[in-house]
Structure formats: C-alpha cells, structure tokens
Amino acid sequence: MMIGIQDLNKLSEFKWEIPLGFVKGMNVPVHIYASRRILEAVAYDRSLEQALNVTFLPGLVGQVVVMPDMHQGYGFPIGGVAATKYPTGVISPGGIGYDINCGVRLLATNIDMKESLPYLKDLSFALQENCPSGVGVSGKIRLTENELNSVLQDGSKWTLKNGYAHKNDVICTENEGSLAGVDLSTVSDSAKKRGRPQLGSLGAGNHFIEIDVVEEIFDEVAAEIMGLQKGKLVLQIHCGS
C-alpha cells in the first residue's frame, strides 16, 4: 500500500501521524518527525509503508516512531523506532539494524563561520576526496588478514597505535571499540573479505560527513564540556559499522 502526505494527520509543523485504524489490524499509530520537504523526498520509496507494517507486530508499546533520517530499509524503515514488551513482544533484526555498530561523532572546532565562508567550497571538496563513501567504495587503508584481526580484537586502541586516533577518541568510544571475550574464529572468511576494503570509509546508505555551524546553545554547561561555541563550525560524522 502506497502512503502519501495526503494520508497523514498533521499534528504540528514537524510531526505527522498515521492514525490507529488507518488499516485494519494496526496495534498502534505511527508518529513521524519530519518536515514536509522530507516527506516529499521519501514519497518515492516504501518508508511509510514499512512503518505501517511495523504496527502489526505483537507487544508494541506506545507508537511506532519514524525519525527525520527515514528511508527504505529491509522490512523496517531506516530511522524507525518501536518498543515491545516482554513476554508478548518481539526482537526484530530489521528494527535493531543489520549493521548495528554504526558510529556518530560531532567534532567541535574553534573555526568561526564567517571567517570560513571563502573556504567552505574547498573544504567540502577536501572532505569528499579524503572520506570515501557509497556502495562498493573502498577505504584508503589496506590491511593484511592479521592486521584486520588486530582491528577486530583491539578496536579503537588499534587506531590509536597506528596513528588514526587521539587518546580521547578511544575514551569517548563505547567499550573502546571492542568487546571483551571476542572470538575471531566465529567471524567467517567471507565477512572479513567483504569488510576489509571498507575500513577507512564512511560506508553506504545514510552515512555521511558534513560541515555544520552551531546556531544556538540550549545547555551552556554541556556545550562547554563538549567544546561547542555559538557561531563556530563543527564536523558531524555518521559512519557505517
């Protein structure tokens, strides 16, 4: 079933709803956080249809929620969120994400937006050149199998040892990028072969790197801790697993 903007209830400027009862059998409504422009952009994929399908899962709590990064996924829409309760609920690999170790990082700078304006185009080209992304695109790091095993075993500590990270990066990464008790024998050769060339790339799908500016600060204490200053540039990174 194709769903368009005309089928949604507009709750506010950036909140929309597929109401309970839109289709017989729905267990909860769908709440969508997006601008009209975003909704128009996803009108050509199955994001909203997939969100509607999620409402038929058992044990759902509250609403199915779809965030602004929505796009078509594998059964579950990317950007879709649903909570289910024990013991009637379910665990959905599609909802959790098949690549469940994506990373998001915001890098603060002391670069003033106004001073940077003449250089933004060159900066964007430099990021594009040095941060590979997209389906089938390889990173610039070439590793042997033993080196790849070290990455899997040591996580962020490997990047620090090899000059790709600062010690604060390791501290700020969950579990320092690796899990205790890792058994590399359970990782198939085909998985390693597929993943090895992607090391050092952003990945595909909704992964990105972009230059942003801090326009408003809502929590002065948190902003100071993170080094965020109004009017300064930041780099936002969303990379694949």
PDB file of N, CA and C in Angstrom, residues 17 25 28 39 46 48 55 66 68 100 105 132 150 153 164 167 180 186 205 208 217-218 226 235 238-239:
ATOM      1  N   GLU A  17       1.162  11.924  11.606  1.00  0.00           N
ATOM      2  CA  GLU A  17       0.656  10.678  12.168  1.00  0.00           C
ATOM      3  C   GLU A  17      -0.066   9.844  11.117  1.00  0.00           C
ATOM      4  N   GLY A  25      -6.171  -3.894  11.753  1.00  0.00           N
ATOM      5  CA  GLY A  25      -5.147  -4.773  12.311  1.00  0.00           C
ATOM      6  C   GLY A  25      -3.973  -4.037  12.938  1.00  0.00           C
ATOM      7  N   VAL A  28      -0.848   0.017  16.977  1.00  0.00           N
ATOM      8  CA  VAL A  28      -0.521   1.360  17.472  1.00  0.00           C
ATOM      9  C   VAL A  28      -0.452   2.304  16.278  1.00  0.00           C
ATOM     10  N   LEU A  39       9.173  14.507   3.786  1.00  0.00           N
ATOM     11  CA  LEU A  39       8.108  13.580   3.414  1.00  0.00           C
ATOM     12  C   LEU A  39       7.958  13.490   1.894  1.00  0.00           C
ATOM     13  N   ARG A  46       9.459   3.165   0.099  1.00  0.00           N
ATOM     14  CA  ARG A  46       8.444   2.466   0.883  1.00  0.00           C
ATOM     15  C   ARG A  46       8.603   2.724   2.382  1.00  0.00           C
ATOM     16  N   LEU A  48       7.182   4.863   4.543  1.00  0.00           N
ATOM     17  CA  LEU A  48       5.944   4.969   5.307  1.00  0.00           C
ATOM     18  C   LEU A  48       5.175   3.649   5.297  1.00  0.00           C
ATOM     19  N   THR A  55       3.510  -1.672  12.660  1.00  0.00           N
ATOM     20  CA  THR A  55       2.436  -1.546  13.655  1.00  0.00           C
ATOM     21  C   THR A  55       1.673  -2.853  13.857  1.00  0.00           C
ATOM     22  N   VAL A  66       9.014   7.359  13.574  1.00  0.00           N
ATOM     23  CA  VAL A  66       9.927   7.450  12.442  1.00  0.00           C
ATOM     24  C   VAL A  66      10.656   8.789  12.525  1.00  0.00           C
ATOM     25  N   PRO A  68      13.721  11.793  11.331  1.00  0.00           N
ATOM     26  CA  PRO A  68      13.919  12.538  10.078  1.00  0.00           C
ATOM     27  C   PRO A  68      14.884  11.895   9.080  1.00  0.00           C
ATOM     28  N   ILE A 100      24.726  -3.050  13.204  1.00  0.00           N
ATOM     29  CA  ILE A 100      24.344  -2.464  14.490  1.00  0.00           C
ATOM     30  C   ILE A 100      25.493  -1.749  15.196  1.00  0.00           C
ATOM     31  N   ARG A 105      29.612  10.886  15.451  1.00  0.00           N
ATOM     32  CA  ARG A 105      30.548  11.718  16.199  1.00  0.00           C
ATOM     33  C   ARG A 105      30.388  13.173  15.763  1.00  0.00           C
ATOM     34  N   PRO A 132      36.024   8.461   1.655  1.00  0.00           N
ATOM     35  CA  PRO A 132      35.262   7.673   0.679  1.00  0.00           C
ATOM     36  C   PRO A 132      33.922   7.207   1.242  1.00  0.00           C
ATOM     37  N   SER A 150      43.669  -7.793  14.154  1.00  0.00           N
ATOM     38  CA  SER A 150      44.066  -6.888  15.233  1.00  0.00           C
ATOM     39  C   SER A 150      43.037  -5.776  15.412  1.00  0.00           C
ATOM     40  N   GLN A 153      40.128  -7.269  17.184  1.00  0.00           N
ATOM     41  CA  GLN A 153      40.453  -7.607  18.566  1.00  0.00           C
ATOM     42  C   GLN A 153      40.602  -6.360  19.434  1.00  0.00           C
ATOM     43  N   TYR A 164      45.744   6.758  13.769  1.00  0.00           N
ATOM     44  CA  TYR A 164      44.470   7.194  13.208  1.00  0.00           C
ATOM     45  C   TYR A 164      43.552   7.830  14.245  1.00  0.00           C
ATOM     46  N   LYS A 167      44.015   9.850  21.908  1.00  0.00           N
ATOM     47  CA  LYS A 167      43.625   9.065  23.087  1.00  0.00           C
ATOM     48  C   LYS A 167      42.211   9.391  23.547  1.00  0.00           C
ATOM     49  N   ALA A 180      35.086  -7.461  25.236  1.00  0.00           N
ATOM     50  CA  ALA A 180      35.877  -8.500  25.903  1.00  0.00           C
ATOM     51  C   ALA A 180      35.369  -9.869  25.478  1.00  0.00           C
ATOM     52  N   THR A 186      34.800 -17.086  15.047  1.00  0.00           N
ATOM     53  CA  THR A 186      33.383 -17.089  14.672  1.00  0.00           C
ATOM     54  C   THR A 186      33.084 -16.130  13.522  1.00  0.00           C
ATOM     55  N   GLY A 205      24.472   3.807   2.284  1.00  0.00           N
ATOM     56  CA  GLY A 205      23.201   4.078   2.961  1.00  0.00           C
ATOM     57  C   GLY A 205      23.094   5.520   3.413  1.00  0.00           C
ATOM     58  N   PHE A 208      27.211   9.703   6.377  1.00  0.00           N
ATOM     59  CA  PHE A 208      27.601  10.980   5.784  1.00  0.00           C
ATOM     60  C   PHE A 208      28.659  11.662   6.655  1.00  0.00           C
ATOM     61  N   ILE A 217      22.676  27.545  21.409  1.00  0.00           N
ATOM     62  CA  ILE A 217      23.076  26.668  22.518  1.00  0.00           C
ATOM     63  C   ILE A 217      21.964  26.646  23.555  1.00  0.00           C
ATOM     64  N   PHE A 218      21.514  25.449  23.887  1.00  0.00           N
ATOM     65  CA  PHE A 218      20.405  25.293  24.830  1.00  0.00           C
ATOM     66  C   PHE A 218      20.891  24.902  26.228  1.00  0.00           C
ATOM     67  N   MET A 226      31.662  19.961  25.882  1.00  0.00           N
ATOM     68  CA  MET A 226      31.911  19.403  24.547  1.00  0.00           C
ATOM     69  C   MET A 226      32.679  20.353  23.630  1.00  0.00           C
ATOM     70  N   LEU A 235      32.085  19.424  12.772  1.00  0.00           N
ATOM     71  CA  LEU A 235      32.064  18.367  11.755  1.00  0.00           C
ATOM     72  C   LEU A 235      31.214  17.232  12.296  1.00  0.00           C
ATOM     73  N   HIS A 238      28.636  10.418  10.465  1.00  0.00           N
ATOM     74  CA  HIS A 238      27.844   9.208  10.678  1.00  0.00           C
ATOM     75  C   HIS A 238      28.431   8.125   9.785  1.00  0.00           C
ATOM     76  N   CYS A 239      29.142   7.193  10.388  1.00  0.00           N
ATOM     77  CA  CYS A 239      29.840   6.175   9.611  1.00  0.00           C
ATOM     78  C   CYS A 239      29.226   4.803   9.835  1.00  0.00           C
TER      79      CYS A 239
END
